Amino acid sequence: MVKIALDAGHGLYTPGKRSPADEREWTFNNKVLLACQERLKDYEDVQVVRLDDPTGKTDVPLSTRTRTANSSRADVLVSIHHNANTAKWGNWGGVETFVYPRASTASRQLATNINPRIVQAMGLRDRGVKTANLAMLRDSNMPAILTEGGFMDSTTDIIALRDNDKMKAQGEAIADGLASHFGLKLKKGKDVAAVPNKQTNIPSPSHKTGWEWAEKKGYMNGERPKEGLTREQFASVMMKVVSDLEK
């Protein structure tokens, strides 16, 4: 049995933790946590321990949260957050995931597994995996990560944060990343396939010409233009490009 400690950061009334439009960070965090928790039900042999107040009315002290995770002997801790820069609207943005500066290899591996999944789910810029001396990471006895799924004061990111489908996808991405990390098995009849999207095979107008050129050249197969490129896929594309140049 894998025990997973999930934490929606802060509370409804935590000072400063809100968008310039007064949307509360905990509300965003909670949407992702609930989607993650629901998705984890599709896997065998997994138990969830929630560390924050499920109503959001109380901002549970960080020491209480980590103490609960430690005393429950959780195998991993994921603290879910959404970022802010100046508390005024701006054009910054992106997804990042934090580990403790002296984090275990398992923590770093988990962050590296989950961060790109959140990037893909939200369709935002990848700010990468970073280190920070944060209480949720420092005071936990198990591998721990803290996710930042986008900026609440970003004019671009807030569109994704207000999209319930994207927030659900973020939670499911975290769950599937945890399942991948621990080798969890899906229950019979469950699937990890992405939710079909009728826009999946339609490139953005600004990239339409380049996409059609790459497809014609055989560098791309014409499918899922908005999805990220893995290293092995990039290697295959480069091989084709270099091969053409050498002709």
GROMACS .gro file of C-alpha atoms in nm, residues 18-233:
model
  216
   18ARG     CA    1  -0.512   3.556  -0.403
   19SER     CA    2  -0.524   3.690  -0.757
   20PRO     CA    3  -0.562   4.063  -0.834
   21ALA     CA    4  -0.930   3.977  -0.893
   22ASP     CA    5  -0.953   3.838  -0.535
   23GLU     CA    6  -0.965   3.473  -0.644
   24ARG     CA    7  -0.825   3.268  -0.356
   25GLU     CA    8  -0.519   3.053  -0.411
   26TRP     CA    9  -0.657   2.778  -0.187
   27THR     CA   10  -0.957   2.746  -0.421
   28PHE     CA   11  -0.726   2.682  -0.715
   29ASN     CA   12  -0.514   2.444  -0.507
   30ASN     CA   13  -0.819   2.256  -0.383
   31LYS     CA   14  -0.953   2.197  -0.735
   32VAL     CA   15  -0.625   2.032  -0.831
   33LEU     CA   16  -0.605   1.827  -0.511
   34LEU     CA   17  -0.958   1.691  -0.551
   35ALA     CA   18  -0.889   1.592  -0.913
   36CYS     CA   19  -0.565   1.425  -0.807
   37GLN     CA   20  -0.737   1.240  -0.523
   38GLU     CA   21  -1.016   1.123  -0.752
   39ARG     CA   22  -0.772   1.005  -1.016
   40LEU     CA   23  -0.572   0.808  -0.760
   41LYS     CA   24  -0.886   0.603  -0.692
   42ASP     CA   25  -0.831   0.447  -1.035
   43TYR     CA   26  -0.513   0.280  -0.903
   44GLU     CA   27  -0.468  -0.022  -0.682
   45ASP     CA   28  -0.309  -0.018  -0.337
   46VAL     CA   29  -0.301   0.357  -0.275
   47GLN     CA   30  -0.419   0.561   0.023
   48VAL     CA   31  -0.446   0.941   0.045
   49VAL     CA   32  -0.383   1.146   0.359
   50ARG     CA   33  -0.501   1.507   0.334
   51LEU     CA   34  -0.297   1.764   0.526
   52ASP     CA   35  -0.491   2.089   0.487
   53ASP     CA   36  -0.843   2.177   0.604
   54PRO     CA   37  -1.078   2.038   0.334
   55THR     CA   38  -1.312   2.334   0.387
   56GLY     CA   39  -1.034   2.589   0.350
   57LYS     CA   40  -1.166   2.782   0.650
   58THR     CA   41  -0.853   2.720   0.857
   59ASP     CA   42  -0.498   2.772   0.734
   60VAL     CA   43  -0.349   2.469   0.908
   61PRO     CA   44   0.000   2.553   1.042
   62LEU     CA   45   0.281   2.411   0.829
   63SER     CA   46   0.426   2.231   1.130
   64THR     CA   47   0.093   2.054   1.182
   65ARG     CA   48   0.078   1.954   0.818
   66THR     CA   49   0.426   1.802   0.813
   67ARG     CA   50   0.371   1.640   1.151
   68THR     CA   51   0.056   1.473   1.017
   69ALA     CA   52   0.246   1.348   0.712
   70ASN     CA   53   0.529   1.216   0.929
   71SER     CA   54   0.309   1.051   1.189
   72SER     CA   55   0.099   0.881   0.921
   73ARG     CA   56   0.420   0.741   0.773
   74ALA     CA   57   0.332   0.869   0.427
   75ASP     CA   58   0.553   0.750   0.143
   76VAL     CA   59   0.546   1.086  -0.033
   77LEU     CA   60   0.420   1.441   0.016
   78VAL     CA   61   0.285   1.668  -0.257
   79SER     CA   62   0.200   2.027  -0.163
   80ILE     CA   63  -0.009   2.193  -0.434
   81HIS     CA   64   0.022   2.568  -0.493
   82HIS     CA   65  -0.023   2.842  -0.751
   83ASN     CA   66   0.222   3.126  -0.782
   84ALA     CA   67   0.217   3.505  -0.761
   85ASN     CA   68   0.474   3.767  -0.849
   86THR     CA   69   0.369   4.125  -0.767
   87ALA     CA   70  -0.003   4.073  -0.692
   88LYS     CA   71  -0.069   4.300  -0.991
   89TRP     CA   72  -0.140   4.177  -1.343
   90GLY     CA   73   0.168   4.111  -1.556
   91ASN     CA   74   0.296   3.903  -1.849
   92TRP     CA   75   0.512   3.659  -1.650
   93GLY     CA   76   0.404   3.301  -1.601
   94GLY     CA   77   0.478   2.932  -1.607
   95VAL     CA   78   0.487   2.612  -1.405
   96GLU     CA   79   0.762   2.515  -1.161
   97THR     CA   80   0.815   2.247  -0.899
   98PHE     CA   81   1.028   2.279  -0.587
   99VAL     CA   82   1.236   2.034  -0.387
  100TYR     CA   83   1.448   2.095  -0.076
  101PRO     CA   84   1.810   2.199  -0.151
  102ARG     CA   85   1.937   1.877   0.008
  103ALA     CA   86   1.650   1.672  -0.129
  104SER     CA   87   1.673   1.299  -0.175
  105THR     CA   88   1.717   1.145  -0.516
  106ALA     CA   89   1.359   1.022  -0.491
  107SER     CA   90   1.229   1.377  -0.441
  108ARG     CA   91   1.421   1.504  -0.742
  109GLN     CA   92   1.307   1.214  -0.957
  110LEU     CA   93   0.945   1.272  -0.857
  111ALA     CA   94   0.968   1.645  -0.937
  112THR     CA   95   1.129   1.570  -1.273
  113ASN     CA   96   0.849   1.324  -1.347
  114ILE     CA   97   0.558   1.547  -1.244
  115ASN     CA   98   0.663   1.898  -1.352
  116PRO     CA   99   0.645   1.836  -1.730
  117ARG     CA  100   0.312   1.662  -1.684
  118ILE     CA  101   0.170   1.976  -1.522
  119VAL     CA  102   0.320   2.190  -1.798
  120GLN     CA  103   0.142   1.981  -2.059
  121ALA     CA  104  -0.186   1.973  -1.867
  122MET     CA  105  -0.194   2.350  -1.821
  123GLY     CA  106  -0.039   2.448  -2.156
  124LEU     CA  107   0.195   2.694  -1.983
  125ARG     CA  108   0.566   2.774  -1.992
  126ASP     CA  109   0.803   2.531  -1.821
  127ARG     CA  110   1.005   2.707  -1.549
  128GLY     CA  111   1.160   2.376  -1.445
  129VAL     CA  112   1.246   2.205  -1.118
  130LYS     CA  113   1.397   2.435  -0.854
  131THR     CA  114   1.520   2.417  -0.496
  132ALA     CA  115   1.396   2.618  -0.198
  133ASN     CA  116   1.417   2.596   0.180
  134LEU     CA  117   1.042   2.559   0.232
  135ALA     CA  118   0.891   2.414   0.550
  136MET     CA  119   0.677   2.156   0.370
  137LEU     CA  120   0.991   2.021   0.205
  138ARG     CA  121   1.237   2.072   0.491
  139ASP     CA  122   1.033   1.926   0.776
  140SER     CA  123   0.890   1.620   0.604
  141ASN     CA  124   1.055   1.280   0.653
  142MET     CA  125   0.956   1.143   0.314
  143PRO     CA  126   1.025   1.246  -0.047
  144ALA     CA  127   0.841   1.575  -0.095
  145ILE     CA  128   0.767   1.823  -0.372
  146LEU     CA  129   0.583   2.154  -0.390
  147THR     CA  130   0.414   2.235  -0.720
  148GLU     CA  131   0.334   2.581  -0.856
  149GLY     CA  132   0.081   2.526  -1.135
  150GLY     CA  133   0.084   2.877  -1.281
  151PHE     CA  134   0.075   3.243  -1.175
  152MET     CA  135  -0.245   3.390  -1.032
  153ASP     CA  136  -0.132   3.741  -1.130
  154SER     CA  137  -0.038   3.651  -1.487
  155THR     CA  138  -0.266   3.773  -1.763
  156THR     CA  139  -0.190   3.454  -1.956
  157ASP     CA  140  -0.180   3.194  -1.678
  158ILE     CA  141  -0.502   3.309  -1.513
  159ILE     CA  142  -0.695   3.196  -1.821
  160ALA     CA  143  -0.574   2.841  -1.760
  161LEU     CA  144  -0.635   2.865  -1.385
  162ARG     CA  145  -0.996   2.965  -1.450
  163ASP     CA  146  -1.043   2.666  -1.682
  164ASN     CA  147  -1.184   2.381  -1.473
  165ASP     CA  148  -1.088   2.125  -1.738
  166LYS     CA  149  -0.724   2.233  -1.718
  167MET     CA  150  -0.727   2.227  -1.339
  168LYS     CA  151  -0.875   1.878  -1.348
  169ALA     CA  152  -0.608   1.777  -1.598
  170GLN     CA  153  -0.339   1.917  -1.367
  171GLY     CA  154  -0.463   1.708  -1.076
  172GLU     CA  155  -0.480   1.397  -1.292
  173ALA     CA  156  -0.130   1.469  -1.423
  174ILE     CA  157   0.005   1.477  -1.067
  175ALA     CA  158  -0.177   1.153  -0.986
  176ASP     CA  159  -0.047   0.977  -1.295
  177GLY     CA  160   0.303   1.103  -1.221
  178LEU     CA  161   0.280   0.958  -0.870
  179ALA     CA  162   0.152   0.631  -1.012
  180SER     CA  163   0.441   0.620  -1.258
  181HIS     CA  164   0.692   0.695  -0.980
  182PHE     CA  165   0.563   0.415  -0.755
  183GLY     CA  166   0.472   0.170  -1.032
  184LEU     CA  167   0.106   0.164  -0.931
  185LYS     CA  168  -0.127  -0.056  -1.133
  186LEU     CA  169  -0.456   0.065  -1.274
  187LYS     CA  170  -0.771  -0.105  -1.157
  188LYS     CA  171  -0.943  -0.318  -1.418
  189GLY     CA  172  -1.122  -0.111  -1.682
  190LYS     CA  173  -0.929   0.210  -1.610
  191ASP     CA  174  -0.706   0.386  -1.860
  192VAL     CA  175  -0.446   0.664  -1.854
  193ALA     CA  176  -0.527   0.785  -2.205
  194ALA     CA  177  -0.566   1.160  -2.238
  195VAL     CA  178  -0.918   1.299  -2.258
  196PRO     CA  179  -1.003   1.346  -2.628
  197ASN     CA  180  -0.995   1.706  -2.743
  198LYS     CA  181  -1.142   1.803  -3.077
  199GLN     CA  182  -0.881   2.081  -3.104
  200THR     CA  183  -0.587   1.842  -3.056
  201ASN     CA  184  -0.499   1.811  -3.426
  202ILE     CA  185  -0.553   2.177  -3.516
  203PRO     CA  186  -0.234   2.389  -3.500
  204SER     CA  187  -0.246   2.745  -3.370
  205PRO     CA  188  -0.294   3.002  -3.649
  206SER     CA  189   0.050   3.154  -3.585
  207HIS     CA  190   0.216   2.812  -3.631
  208LYS     CA  191  -0.004   2.668  -3.906
  209THR     CA  192   0.239   2.733  -4.195
  210GLY     CA  193   0.538   2.587  -4.010
  211TRP     CA  194   0.339   2.283  -3.897
  212GLU     CA  195   0.217   2.208  -4.249
  213TRP     CA  196   0.574   2.243  -4.381
  214ALA     CA  197   0.710   2.002  -4.116
  215GLU     CA  198   0.433   1.754  -4.192
  216LYS     CA  199   0.499   1.775  -4.569
  217LYS     CA  200   0.872   1.718  -4.511
  218GLY     CA  201   0.798   1.415  -4.294
  219TYR     CA  202   0.944   1.569  -3.978
  220MET     CA  203   0.605   1.553  -3.807
  221ASN     CA  204   0.323   1.301  -3.852
  222GLY     CA  205   0.040   1.553  -3.852
  223GLU     CA  206  -0.092   1.453  -3.510
  224ARG     CA  207  -0.118   1.645  -3.179
  225PRO     CA  208   0.060   1.969  -3.279
  226LYS     CA  209   0.009   2.122  -2.933
  227GLU     CA  210   0.173   1.840  -2.735
  228GLY     CA  211   0.528   1.851  -2.607
  229LEU     CA  212   0.820   1.678  -2.776
  230THR     CA  213   1.010   1.408  -2.585
  231ARG     CA  214   1.388   1.376  -2.617
  232GLU     CA  215   1.358   1.061  -2.824
  233GLN     CA  216   1.107   1.228  -3.057
   0.00000   0.00000   0.00000
